[in-house]
mmCIF file of C-alpha atoms and ligand atoms in Angstrom:
data_model
loop_
_atom_site.group_PDB
_atom_site.id
_atom_site.type_symbol
_atom_site.label_atom_id
_atom_site.label_comp_id
_atom_site.label_asym_id
_atom_site.label_seq_id
_atom_site.Cartn_x
_atom_site.Cartn_y
_atom_site.Cartn_z
ATOM 1 C CA UNK A 28 0.000 0.000 0.000
ATOM 2 C CA UNK A 29 1.703 3.361 -1.067
ATOM 3 C CA UNK A 30 1.935 5.946 1.692
ATOM 4 C CA UNK A 31 0.523 9.488 1.356
ATOM 5 C CA UNK A 32 3.841 11.045 0.142
ATOM 6 C CA UNK A 33 4.351 8.325 -2.516
ATOM 7 C CA UNK A 34 0.814 8.854 -3.829
ATOM 8 C CA UNK A 35 1.398 12.655 -4.050
ATOM 9 C CA UNK A 36 4.658 12.266 -5.994
ATOM 10 C CA UNK A 37 3.014 9.685 -8.322
ATOM 11 C CA UNK A 38 0.218 12.161 -9.055
ATOM 12 C CA UNK A 39 2.785 14.904 -9.744
ATOM 13 C CA UNK A 40 4.669 12.569 -12.096
ATOM 14 C CA UNK A 41 1.437 11.740 -13.914
ATOM 15 C CA UNK A 42 0.631 15.442 -14.299
ATOM 16 C CA UNK A 43 4.104 16.177 -15.655
ATOM 17 C CA UNK A 44 3.799 13.276 -18.140
ATOM 18 C CA UNK A 45 0.388 14.520 -19.327
ATOM 19 C CA UNK A 46 1.775 18.054 -19.802
ATOM 20 C CA UNK A 47 4.740 16.678 -21.794
ATOM 21 C CA UNK A 48 2.381 14.605 -23.996
ATOM 22 C CA UNK A 49 0.195 17.674 -24.630
ATOM 23 C CA UNK A 50 3.238 19.766 -25.576
ATOM 24 C CA UNK A 51 4.376 17.078 -28.032
ATOM 25 C CA UNK A 52 0.888 16.878 -29.500
ATOM 26 C CA UNK A 53 0.839 20.685 -29.946
ATOM 27 C CA UNK A 54 4.094 20.737 -31.876
ATOM 28 C CA UNK A 55 3.218 17.587 -33.867
ATOM 29 C CA UNK A 56 0.195 19.255 -35.437
ATOM 30 C CA UNK A 57 -0.408 22.774 -36.705
ATOM 31 C CA UNK A 58 -3.408 24.906 -37.615
ATOM 32 C CA UNK A 59 -3.942 25.459 -41.321
ATOM 33 C CA UNK A 60 -6.821 26.852 -43.405
ATOM 34 C CA UNK A 61 -7.904 24.832 -46.427
ATOM 35 C CA UNK A 62 -10.499 25.204 -49.168
ATOM 36 C CA UNK A 63 -13.431 22.794 -48.868
ATOM 37 C CA UNK A 64 -16.543 22.567 -51.074
ATOM 38 C CA UNK A 65 -19.483 24.457 -49.575
ATOM 39 C CA UNK A 66 -22.548 22.350 -48.661
ATOM 40 C CA UNK A 67 -24.474 23.694 -51.697
ATOM 41 C CA UNK A 68 -21.549 22.771 -53.996
ATOM 42 C CA UNK A 69 -21.593 26.228 -55.643
ATOM 43 C CA UNK A 70 -18.248 27.490 -54.281
ATOM 44 C CA UNK A 71 -15.638 26.822 -51.601
ATOM 45 C CA UNK A 72 -15.439 27.838 -47.969
ATOM 46 C CA UNK A 73 -12.266 28.151 -45.924
ATOM 47 C CA UNK A 74 -12.066 25.736 -43.013
ATOM 48 C CA UNK A 75 -9.550 25.584 -40.175
ATOM 49 C CA UNK A 76 -7.869 22.174 -39.921
ATOM 50 C CA UNK A 77 -5.397 20.563 -37.554
ATOM 51 C CA UNK A 78 -2.782 18.901 -39.781
ATOM 52 C CA UNK A 79 0.618 17.242 -39.178
ATOM 53 C CA UNK A 80 3.473 19.726 -38.901
ATOM 54 C CA UNK A 81 5.397 19.449 -42.197
ATOM 55 C CA UNK A 82 9.124 18.666 -42.336
ATOM 56 C CA UNK A 83 11.542 20.204 -44.803
ATOM 57 C CA UNK A 84 13.092 17.869 -47.363
ATOM 58 C CA UNK A 85 16.239 18.404 -49.429
ATOM 59 C CA UNK A 86 16.668 22.138 -50.323
ATOM 60 C CA UNK A 87 13.513 23.049 -48.423
ATOM 61 C CA UNK A 88 13.056 25.163 -45.309
ATOM 62 C CA UNK A 89 10.329 25.151 -42.674
ATOM 63 C CA UNK A 90 8.874 28.632 -42.201
ATOM 64 C CA UNK A 91 6.835 29.705 -39.168
ATOM 65 C CA UNK A 92 4.384 32.072 -40.852
ATOM 66 C CA UNK A 93 3.817 35.331 -38.947
ATOM 67 C CA UNK A 94 1.547 37.189 -41.383
ATOM 68 C CA UNK A 95 -0.303 36.718 -44.670
ATOM 69 C CA UNK A 96 -2.302 39.039 -46.896
ATOM 70 C CA UNK A 97 -5.262 38.635 -49.219
ATOM 71 C CA UNK A 98 -5.645 39.661 -52.877
ATOM 72 C CA UNK A 99 -9.235 40.303 -53.932
ATOM 73 C CA UNK A 100 -8.895 39.523 -57.623
ATOM 74 C CA UNK A 101 -7.104 36.263 -56.842
ATOM 75 C CA UNK A 102 -8.052 34.755 -53.510
ATOM 76 C CA UNK A 103 -11.720 35.779 -53.519
ATOM 77 C CA UNK A 104 -12.079 34.558 -57.126
ATOM 78 C CA UNK A 105 -10.534 31.249 -56.089
ATOM 79 C CA UNK A 106 -12.913 30.789 -53.151
ATOM 80 C CA UNK A 107 -15.901 31.590 -55.372
ATOM 81 C CA UNK A 108 -15.069 28.983 -58.054
ATOM 82 C CA UNK A 109 -17.304 25.953 -58.500
ATOM 83 C CA UNK A 110 -15.616 22.919 -56.921
ATOM 84 C CA UNK A 111 -14.744 19.887 -59.030
ATOM 85 C CA UNK A 112 -12.925 19.242 -62.283
ATOM 86 C CA UNK A 113 -9.197 18.922 -62.905
ATOM 87 C CA UNK A 114 -8.411 22.220 -61.138
ATOM 88 C CA UNK A 115 -10.335 21.340 -57.958
ATOM 89 C CA UNK A 116 -8.998 23.295 -54.973
ATOM 90 C CA UNK A 117 -10.180 21.003 -52.166
ATOM 91 C CA UNK A 118 -7.450 20.783 -49.519
ATOM 92 C CA UNK A 119 -5.490 23.657 -51.062
ATOM 93 C CA UNK A 120 -4.151 26.350 -48.725
ATOM 94 C CA UNK A 121 -5.508 29.870 -49.408
ATOM 95 C CA UNK A 122 -3.436 33.054 -49.933
ATOM 96 C CA UNK A 123 -0.394 33.435 -52.148
ATOM 97 C CA UNK A 124 1.263 36.011 -49.887
ATOM 98 C CA UNK A 125 2.944 35.343 -46.556
ATOM 99 C CA UNK A 126 6.017 36.175 -44.494
ATOM 100 C CA UNK A 127 7.677 34.398 -41.602
ATOM 101 C CA UNK A 128 10.796 33.086 -39.963
ATOM 102 C CA UNK A 129 12.933 30.129 -41.007
ATOM 103 C CA UNK A 130 12.809 27.593 -38.144
ATOM 104 C CA UNK A 131 14.280 24.436 -39.679
ATOM 105 C CA UNK A 132 16.545 23.604 -42.618
ATOM 106 C CA UNK A 133 16.374 20.578 -44.904
ATOM 107 C CA UNK A 134 19.575 19.026 -46.207
ATOM 108 C CA UNK A 135 21.634 21.075 -48.639
ATOM 109 C CA UNK A 136 20.059 24.489 -47.917
ATOM 110 C CA UNK A 137 22.481 27.344 -48.658
ATOM 111 C CA UNK A 138 20.333 30.481 -49.117
ATOM 112 C CA UNK A 139 18.988 30.766 -45.544
ATOM 113 C CA UNK A 140 19.765 30.111 -41.888
ATOM 114 C CA UNK A 141 17.467 29.444 -38.938
ATOM 115 C CA UNK A 142 16.059 32.782 -37.737
ATOM 116 C CA UNK A 143 16.086 34.493 -41.160
ATOM 117 C CA UNK A 144 13.029 36.628 -41.965
ATOM 118 C CA UNK A 145 11.627 35.571 -45.352
ATOM 119 C CA UNK A 146 8.706 36.179 -47.675
ATOM 120 C CA UNK A 147 7.342 33.881 -50.394
ATOM 121 C CA UNK A 148 7.537 34.651 -54.109
ATOM 122 C CA UNK A 149 4.218 34.561 -56.012
ATOM 123 C CA UNK A 150 5.702 32.167 -58.620
ATOM 124 C CA UNK A 151 8.479 30.293 -56.760
ATOM 125 C CA UNK A 152 9.924 28.829 -59.972
ATOM 126 C CA UNK A 153 10.167 32.127 -61.903
ATOM 127 C CA UNK A 154 13.636 33.165 -60.819
ATOM 128 C CA UNK A 155 14.744 35.601 -63.531
ATOM 129 C CA UNK A 156 14.416 36.409 -67.229
ATOM 130 C CA UNK A 157 11.267 35.702 -69.260
ATOM 131 C CA UNK A 158 8.210 34.076 -67.778
ATOM 132 C CA UNK A 159 7.858 30.323 -68.465
ATOM 133 C CA UNK A 160 4.934 27.907 -68.379
ATOM 134 C CA UNK A 161 6.589 26.052 -65.523
ATOM 135 C CA UNK A 162 7.027 29.310 -63.587
ATOM 136 C CA UNK A 163 3.327 30.148 -64.092
ATOM 137 C CA UNK A 164 2.309 26.708 -62.841
ATOM 138 C CA UNK A 165 4.225 27.269 -59.623
ATOM 139 C CA UNK A 166 1.919 30.143 -58.532
ATOM 140 C CA UNK A 167 1.078 30.021 -54.829
ATOM 141 C CA UNK A 168 -2.431 29.990 -53.375
ATOM 142 C CA UNK A 169 -5.131 27.311 -53.416
ATOM 143 C CA UNK A 170 -2.485 24.578 -53.413
ATOM 144 C CA UNK A 171 0.295 23.252 -51.169
ATOM 145 C CA UNK A 172 2.160 26.545 -51.712
ATOM 146 C CA UNK A 173 -0.544 28.624 -49.973
ATOM 147 C CA UNK A 174 0.423 30.662 -46.904
ATOM 148 C CA UNK A 175 -2.608 30.683 -44.581
ATOM 149 C CA UNK A 176 -1.016 28.158 -42.235
ATOM 150 C CA UNK A 177 1.028 28.304 -39.024
ATOM 151 C CA UNK A 178 3.954 26.602 -40.785
ATOM 152 C CA UNK A 179 4.783 25.977 -44.448
ATOM 153 C CA UNK A 180 7.620 24.153 -46.146
ATOM 154 C CA UNK A 181 9.097 25.970 -49.119
ATOM 155 C CA UNK A 182 11.868 25.392 -51.584
ATOM 156 C CA UNK A 183 14.687 27.748 -50.605
ATOM 157 C CA UNK A 184 14.670 29.162 -54.165
ATOM 158 C CA UNK A 185 11.071 30.334 -53.741
ATOM 159 C CA UNK A 186 11.727 32.750 -50.866
ATOM 160 C CA UNK A 187 13.502 36.088 -50.463
ATOM 161 C CA UNK A 188 14.648 38.104 -47.463
ATOM 162 C CA UNK A 189 12.920 41.435 -46.959
ATOM 163 C CA UNK A 190 14.084 44.942 -45.910
ATOM 164 C CA UNK A 191 14.953 45.307 -42.215
ATOM 165 C CA UNK A 192 12.654 48.278 -41.593
ATOM 166 C CA UNK A 193 9.543 46.253 -42.509
ATOM 167 C CA UNK A 194 7.445 44.228 -40.057
ATOM 168 C CA UNK A 195 6.184 40.735 -40.914
ATOM 169 C CA UNK A 196 2.746 42.264 -41.529
ATOM 170 C CA UNK A 197 4.209 44.728 -44.026
ATOM 171 C CA UNK A 198 6.373 42.097 -45.738
ATOM 172 C CA UNK A 199 3.314 39.881 -46.219
ATOM 173 C CA UNK A 200 1.811 42.491 -48.568
ATOM 174 C CA UNK A 201 4.753 42.526 -50.994
ATOM 175 C CA UNK A 202 4.637 39.383 -53.170
ATOM 176 C CA UNK A 203 1.608 40.125 -55.379
ATOM 177 C CA UNK A 204 0.522 43.792 -55.181
ATOM 178 C CA UNK A 205 3.978 45.182 -54.426
ATOM 179 C CA UNK A 206 5.900 43.340 -57.127
ATOM 180 C CA UNK A 207 3.156 44.000 -59.715
ATOM 181 C CA UNK A 208 3.147 47.762 -59.077
ATOM 182 C CA UNK A 209 6.949 47.903 -59.036
ATOM 183 C CA UNK A 210 7.300 45.971 -62.340
ATOM 184 C CA UNK A 211 4.663 48.185 -64.004
ATOM 185 C CA UNK A 212 6.250 51.439 -62.879
ATOM 186 C CA UNK A 213 9.983 50.756 -62.853
ATOM 187 C CA UNK A 214 10.855 47.679 -64.939
ATOM 188 C CA UNK A 215 8.557 48.508 -67.850
ATOM 189 C CA UNK A 216 7.686 52.162 -67.153
ATOM 190 C CA UNK A 217 11.039 53.428 -65.905
ATOM 191 C CA UNK A 218 9.348 56.222 -63.971
ATOM 192 C CA UNK A 219 11.361 59.399 -63.535
ATOM 193 C CA UNK A 220 11.136 62.164 -60.944
ATOM 194 C CA UNK A 221 8.510 64.830 -61.711
ATOM 195 C CA UNK A 222 6.572 62.530 -64.102
ATOM 196 C CA UNK A 223 2.809 62.321 -63.690
ATOM 197 C CA UNK A 224 1.635 58.816 -62.737
ATOM 198 C CA UNK A 225 -2.013 57.735 -62.812
ATOM 199 C CA UNK A 226 -3.293 55.195 -60.282
ATOM 200 C CA UNK A 227 -6.856 53.872 -60.550
ATOM 201 C CA UNK A 228 -8.676 53.285 -57.253
ATOM 202 C CA UNK A 229 -7.110 52.681 -53.849
ATOM 203 C CA UNK A 230 -6.690 48.881 -53.812
ATOM 204 C CA UNK A 231 -3.488 46.963 -53.134
ATOM 205 C CA UNK A 232 -1.675 47.509 -56.456
ATOM 206 C CA UNK A 233 -2.625 51.185 -56.762
ATOM 207 C CA UNK A 234 -1.596 52.123 -53.211
ATOM 208 C CA UNK A 235 1.768 50.437 -53.772
ATOM 209 C CA UNK A 236 1.959 52.503 -56.985
ATOM 210 C CA UNK A 237 1.229 55.598 -54.919
ATOM 211 C CA UNK A 238 3.929 55.076 -52.278
ATOM 212 C CA UNK A 239 6.467 53.948 -54.923
ATOM 213 C CA UNK A 240 5.774 56.989 -57.129
ATOM 214 C CA UNK A 241 6.096 59.322 -54.118
ATOM 215 C CA UNK A 242 9.414 57.655 -53.200
ATOM 216 C CA UNK A 243 10.685 58.157 -56.764
ATOM 217 C CA UNK A 244 9.866 61.873 -56.676
ATOM 218 C CA UNK A 245 7.121 61.472 -59.302
ATOM 219 C CA UNK A 246 3.701 63.174 -59.157
ATOM 220 C CA UNK A 247 1.030 60.523 -58.529
ATOM 221 C CA UNK A 248 -2.601 61.273 -59.344
ATOM 222 C CA UNK A 249 -4.994 58.758 -57.825
ATOM 223 C CA UNK A 250 -8.713 58.137 -58.325
ATOM 224 C CA UNK A 251 -11.231 56.657 -55.897
ATOM 225 C CA UNK A 252 -14.953 56.289 -55.310
ATOM 226 C CA UNK A 253 -14.407 57.637 -51.785
ATOM 227 C CA UNK A 254 -13.446 61.181 -50.736
ATOM 228 C CA UNK A 255 -12.211 59.848 -47.380
ATOM 229 C CA UNK A 256 -9.771 57.518 -49.168
ATOM 230 C CA UNK A 257 -8.638 60.398 -51.403
ATOM 231 C CA UNK A 258 -7.966 62.479 -48.302
ATOM 232 C CA UNK A 259 -5.804 59.650 -46.950
ATOM 233 C CA UNK A 260 -4.028 59.413 -50.332
ATOM 234 C CA UNK A 261 -3.144 63.111 -50.143
ATOM 235 C CA UNK A 262 -1.619 62.521 -46.708
ATOM 236 C CA UNK A 263 0.463 59.730 -48.274
ATOM 237 C CA UNK A 264 1.814 62.214 -50.822
ATOM 238 C CA UNK A 265 -0.606 62.116 -53.788
ATOM 239 C CA UNK A 266 -0.072 65.128 -56.066
ATOM 240 C CA UNK A 267 -3.690 65.059 -57.248
ATOM 241 C CA UNK A 268 -6.916 63.182 -56.533
ATOM 242 C CA UNK A 269 -10.155 62.629 -58.467
ATOM 243 C CA UNK A 270 -13.370 60.942 -57.335
ATOM 244 C CA UNK A 271 -14.343 58.708 -60.289
ATOM 245 C CA UNK A 272 -17.830 58.173 -58.914
ATOM 246 C CA UNK A 273 -18.874 61.823 -58.522
ATOM 247 C CA UNK A 274 -16.876 62.830 -61.629
ATOM 248 C CA UNK A 275 -17.642 60.325 -64.412
ATOM 249 C CA UNK A 276 -15.387 62.341 -66.790
ATOM 250 C CA UNK A 277 -12.481 61.741 -64.432
ATOM 251 C CA UNK A 278 -9.980 61.408 -67.297
ATOM 252 C CA UNK A 279 -10.516 65.113 -68.104
ATOM 253 C CA UNK A 280 -9.947 66.087 -64.476
ATOM 254 C CA UNK A 281 -6.733 64.037 -64.465
ATOM 255 C CA UNK A 282 -5.446 65.792 -67.596
ATOM 256 C CA UNK A 283 -6.321 69.184 -66.118
ATOM 257 C CA UNK A 284 -4.224 68.314 -63.021
ATOM 258 C CA UNK A 285 -1.231 67.799 -65.335
ATOM 259 C CA UNK A 286 -1.644 71.251 -66.887
ATOM 260 C CA UNK A 287 -2.998 69.616 -70.064
ATOM 261 C CA UNK A 288 0.084 67.517 -70.876
ATOM 262 C CA UNK A 289 -1.335 64.217 -69.636
ATOM 263 C CA UNK A 290 0.126 61.501 -67.431
ATOM 264 C CA UNK A 291 3.301 59.707 -68.472
ATOM 265 C CA UNK A 292 2.519 56.432 -66.649
ATOM 266 C CA UNK A 293 -0.624 54.460 -65.841
ATOM 267 C CA UNK A 294 -1.154 51.364 -63.704
ATOM 268 C CA UNK A 295 -4.286 50.144 -65.519
ATOM 269 C CA UNK A 296 -6.203 47.982 -63.038
ATOM 270 C CA UNK A 297 -9.789 48.685 -64.107
ATOM 271 C CA UNK A 298 -10.004 47.053 -67.542
ATOM 272 C CA UNK A 299 -13.390 47.535 -69.164
ATOM 273 C CA UNK A 300 -14.414 51.181 -68.926
ATOM 274 C CA UNK A 301 -11.084 52.458 -67.627
ATOM 275 C CA UNK A 302 -8.619 51.610 -70.434
ATOM 276 C CA UNK A 303 -10.101 54.119 -72.895
ATOM 277 C CA UNK A 304 -10.235 56.789 -70.185
ATOM 278 C CA UNK A 305 -6.644 56.084 -69.161
ATOM 279 C CA UNK A 306 -5.585 56.517 -72.808
ATOM 280 C CA UNK A 307 -7.512 59.803 -72.934
ATOM 281 C CA UNK A 308 -5.496 61.024 -69.926
ATOM 282 C CA UNK A 309 -2.147 59.844 -71.354
ATOM 283 C CA UNK A 310 0.695 62.129 -72.449
ATOM 284 C CA UNK A 311 2.360 61.547 -75.852
ATOM 285 C CA UNK A 312 4.615 58.484 -75.713
ATOM 286 C CA UNK A 313 3.245 57.590 -72.296
ATOM 287 C CA UNK A 314 3.297 54.085 -70.843
ATOM 288 C CA UNK A 315 0.324 52.008 -69.741
ATOM 289 C CA UNK A 316 0.952 48.895 -67.654
ATOM 290 C CA UNK A 317 -2.014 46.591 -68.218
ATOM 291 C CA UNK A 318 -2.605 44.876 -64.891
ATOM 292 C CA UNK A 319 -6.172 44.252 -63.889
ATOM 293 C CA UNK A 320 -9.780 43.726 -64.743
ATOM 294 C CA UNK A 321 -11.639 45.107 -61.723
ATOM 295 C CA UNK A 322 -14.556 46.049 -64.000
ATOM 296 C CA UNK A 323 -14.106 43.113 -66.416
ATOM 297 C CA UNK A 324 -11.971 42.532 -69.509
ATOM 298 C CA UNK A 325 -11.818 45.346 -72.079
ATOM 299 C CA UNK A 326 -12.910 43.255 -75.082
ATOM 300 C CA UNK A 327 -11.870 45.769 -77.758
ATOM 301 C CA UNK A 328 -8.372 47.133 -78.235
ATOM 302 C CA UNK A 329 -8.887 50.889 -78.784
ATOM 303 C CA UNK A 330 -6.353 51.168 -81.616
ATOM 304 C CA UNK A 331 -7.362 54.736 -82.572
ATOM 305 C CA UNK A 332 -6.649 56.289 -79.141
ATOM 306 C CA UNK A 333 -3.535 54.094 -78.847
ATOM 307 C CA UNK A 334 -2.010 55.497 -82.054
ATOM 308 C CA UNK A 335 -3.147 59.016 -81.224
ATOM 309 C CA UNK A 336 -1.294 58.988 -77.902
ATOM 310 C CA UNK A 337 1.681 57.045 -79.237
ATOM 311 C CA UNK A 338 1.094 54.842 -76.212
ATOM 312 C CA UNK A 339 3.453 52.107 -75.033
ATOM 313 C CA UNK A 340 1.501 49.199 -73.640
ATOM 314 C CA UNK A 341 2.917 46.388 -71.536
ATOM 315 C CA UNK A 342 1.161 43.572 -69.727
ATOM 316 C CA UNK A 343 2.266 42.646 -66.237
ATOM 317 C CA UNK A 344 1.952 39.281 -64.527
ATOM 318 C CA UNK A 345 3.437 39.919 -61.078
ATOM 319 C CA UNK A 346 7.176 39.302 -61.503
ATOM 320 C CA UNK A 347 10.187 37.082 -61.018
ATOM 321 C CA UNK A 348 12.396 36.637 -57.959
ATOM 322 C CA UNK A 349 14.874 39.054 -59.543
ATOM 323 C CA UNK A 350 12.071 41.648 -59.850
ATOM 324 C CA UNK A 351 11.129 41.037 -56.196
ATOM 325 C CA UNK A 352 14.733 41.586 -55.100
ATOM 326 C CA UNK A 353 15.058 44.748 -57.196
ATOM 327 C CA UNK A 354 11.853 46.059 -55.573
ATOM 328 C CA UNK A 355 13.196 45.195 -52.115
ATOM 329 C CA UNK A 356 16.347 47.224 -52.832
ATOM 330 C CA UNK A 357 14.173 50.207 -53.826
ATOM 331 C CA UNK A 358 11.986 49.784 -50.708
ATOM 332 C CA UNK A 359 15.072 49.597 -48.467
ATOM 333 C CA UNK A 360 16.709 52.629 -50.100
ATOM 334 C CA UNK A 361 13.608 54.834 -49.805
ATOM 335 C CA UNK A 362 12.306 53.331 -46.528
ATOM 336 C CA UNK A 363 8.937 52.709 -48.170
ATOM 337 C CA UNK A 364 6.071 51.337 -46.037
ATOM 338 C CA UNK A 365 3.109 49.499 -47.610
ATOM 339 C CA UNK A 366 -0.382 50.865 -46.947
ATOM 340 C CA UNK A 367 -2.171 48.477 -44.577
ATOM 341 C CA UNK A 368 -5.845 49.075 -43.923
ATOM 342 C CA UNK A 369 -6.198 46.599 -41.068
ATOM 343 C CA UNK A 370 -4.734 43.478 -39.515
ATOM 344 C CA UNK A 371 -7.030 40.561 -38.626
ATOM 345 C CA UNK A 372 -6.169 37.729 -36.261
ATOM 346 C CA UNK A 373 -5.701 34.168 -37.593
ATOM 347 C CA UNK A 374 -9.103 33.056 -36.269
ATOM 348 C CA UNK A 375 -10.754 35.909 -38.233
ATOM 349 C CA UNK A 376 -9.206 34.922 -41.604
ATOM 350 C CA UNK A 377 -12.520 33.951 -43.282
ATOM 351 C CA UNK A 378 -13.747 37.525 -42.640
ATOM 352 C CA UNK A 379 -10.922 38.844 -44.848
ATOM 353 C CA UNK A 380 -12.711 37.414 -47.899
ATOM 354 C CA UNK A 381 -15.916 39.291 -47.010
ATOM 355 C CA UNK A 382 -14.044 42.544 -46.342
ATOM 356 C CA UNK A 383 -12.363 42.303 -49.749
ATOM 357 C CA UNK A 384 -15.651 41.514 -51.476
ATOM 358 C CA UNK A 385 -17.274 44.645 -49.990
ATOM 359 C CA UNK A 386 -14.467 47.058 -50.907
ATOM 360 C CA UNK A 387 -14.485 49.009 -47.640
ATOM 361 C CA UNK A 388 -10.703 49.230 -47.314
ATOM 362 C CA UNK A 389 -7.719 51.076 -48.703
ATOM 363 C CA UNK A 390 -4.487 49.254 -49.514
ATOM 364 C CA UNK A 391 -3.969 45.828 -47.994
ATOM 365 C CA UNK A 392 -5.792 43.590 -45.518
ATOM 366 C CA UNK A 393 -3.397 41.445 -43.502
ATOM 367 C CA UNK A 394 -4.014 38.319 -41.416
ATOM 368 C CA UNK A 395 -1.619 37.898 -38.487
ATOM 369 C CA UNK A 396 -0.786 34.253 -37.924
ATOM 370 C CA UNK A 397 1.117 34.478 -34.646
HETATM 371 N N1 NAP B 428 -1.510 41.247 -63.655
HETATM 372 C C1 NAP B 428 -1.076 41.011 -62.423
HETATM 373 O O1 NAP B 428 0.045 40.551 -62.213
HETATM 374 C C2 NAP B 428 -1.936 41.366 -61.267
HETATM 375 C C3 NAP B 428 -1.415 41.375 -59.969
HETATM 376 C C4 NAP B 428 -2.228 41.806 -58.915
HETATM 377 C C5 NAP B 428 -3.538 42.174 -59.181
HETATM 378 N N2 NAP B 428 -4.008 42.103 -60.451
HETATM 379 C C6 NAP B 428 -5.366 42.547 -60.777
HETATM 380 O O2 NAP B 428 -5.344 43.963 -60.677
HETATM 381 C C7 NAP B 428 -6.579 44.443 -60.190
HETATM 382 C C8 NAP B 428 -6.327 45.238 -58.925
HETATM 383 O O3 NAP B 428 -5.828 44.377 -57.931
HETATM 384 P P1 NAP B 428 -5.786 44.843 -56.422
HETATM 385 O O4 NAP B 428 -5.284 43.712 -55.634
HETATM 386 O O5 NAP B 428 -5.155 46.153 -56.307
HETATM 387 O O6 NAP B 428 -7.343 45.004 -56.178
HETATM 388 P P2 NAP B 428 -8.121 45.441 -54.898
HETATM 389 O O7 NAP B 428 -7.205 45.675 -53.765
HETATM 390 O O8 NAP B 428 -9.213 44.450 -54.741
HETATM 391 O O9 NAP B 428 -8.725 46.859 -55.381
HETATM 392 C C9 NAP B 428 -10.035 47.186 -55.113
HETATM 393 C C10 NAP B 428 -10.214 48.686 -55.317
HETATM 394 O O10 NAP B 428 -10.114 49.011 -56.688
HETATM 395 C C11 NAP B 428 -10.894 50.157 -56.951
HETATM 396 N N3 NAP B 428 -11.745 49.939 -58.124
HETATM 397 C C12 NAP B 428 -12.677 48.985 -58.318
HETATM 398 N N4 NAP B 428 -13.250 49.158 -59.516
HETATM 399 C C13 NAP B 428 -12.663 50.245 -60.073
HETATM 400 C C14 NAP B 428 -12.836 50.934 -61.295
HETATM 401 N N5 NAP B 428 -13.719 50.558 -62.201
HETATM 402 N N6 NAP B 428 -12.054 52.024 -61.519
HETATM 403 C C15 NAP B 428 -11.140 52.428 -60.621
HETATM 404 N N7 NAP B 428 -10.946 51.801 -59.445
HETATM 405 C C16 NAP B 428 -11.704 50.734 -59.191
HETATM 406 C C17 NAP B 428 -11.696 50.452 -55.703
HETATM 407 O O11 NAP B 428 -11.045 51.549 -55.085
HETATM 408 P P3 NAP B 428 -11.873 52.729 -54.367
HETATM 409 O O12 NAP B 428 -12.542 52.071 -53.199
HETATM 410 O O13 NAP B 428 -10.835 53.697 -53.994
HETATM 411 O O14 NAP B 428 -12.849 53.247 -55.366
HETATM 412 C C18 NAP B 428 -11.559 49.174 -54.890
HETATM 413 O O15 NAP B 428 -11.613 49.409 -53.515
HETATM 414 C C19 NAP B 428 -7.462 43.195 -60.001
HETATM 415 O O16 NAP B 428 -8.223 42.992 -61.183
HETATM 416 C C20 NAP B 428 -6.447 42.077 -59.835
HETATM 417 O O17 NAP B 428 -6.967 40.830 -60.206
HETATM 418 C C21 NAP B 428 -3.241 41.711 -61.498
#
């Protein structure tokens, strides 16, 4: 028969063992959001799962994700697709964009060390040079490369370090909107100081365009459906602002702000209904970076206005790792900060989709992971 003291120490031992088992269980599994078909089968919902903690293989690293961010035209479209077919997203991890800390190295890793702060590239296999089919197929989001997870494994080639002055939340906004705006303005547009730059609306790409243009000493003119957002844009350094809702002839107002010369650069994110207006606001030999289709695809190419303006048109599809690194150098040099509208907690991630769908934000919506 055990005496009283033996029974007490046995109970303590049992408690300690239970605590150790719980701790092991916590580290053995992680929380991760995944797409799952909605009950009505019309679209997906995002569900929180407990899954085994992944381990890095050869040339991979394990990243503890600290923050992710959502892209309306990408992530919301993905969630709203009809499940099924060869491109079914069931089990895929939402969000292409995320930043975190390297916590474990697979064999043969040379680019990173434990503790490094890293951010994922939108297309991990587009390293440099021209885009390739293989690079396009490596796009993150809705697959194993998604970022809305406490931990992810990633090939070391598909990550970059980010500028020291940025937080994880800020870094998580860079991969899609940041790189796209930077490629449109600087790789293809080669923006110069004092040039007029037109930015349509105050979403992720356009607000990156705004802070980049300000940093380059250019004169950004930005449109919005909201006077409050335009007021905020002025505080961020906008040279001119136009409300496209209360002023349907906004292209004329933009040209007037340039003294009649027109803008030299446009980040064209609207598509149908905005391309012709952007061309009407363009200076001779100006550059239009074709980026988005917020109001649908412009079905017709307006060749008349194109010739008249002598416009240079390029199409942008995010960018390579080399583009990302060039943008990071610019951000570090000019101490640029992304525009973040709000930061949600991990448990609130599904609400990010609704916030994006309703448009009541300016810049980026971030989800903090831990
Ligand atoms: N090609 C690429 O590599 C690439 C990369 C990223 C994004 N995209 C595309 O580019 C577009 C913008 O992306 P984003 O992430 O910046 O979008 P976002 O954050 O969802 O932008 C939404 C904002 O755009 C503005 N907007 C909506 N319709 C507009 C219109 N007709 N004219 C002017 N502004 C309008 C609104 O601003 P206000 O509230 O101020 O009115 C709205 O709040 C999307 O179509 C996206 O799919 C393409």
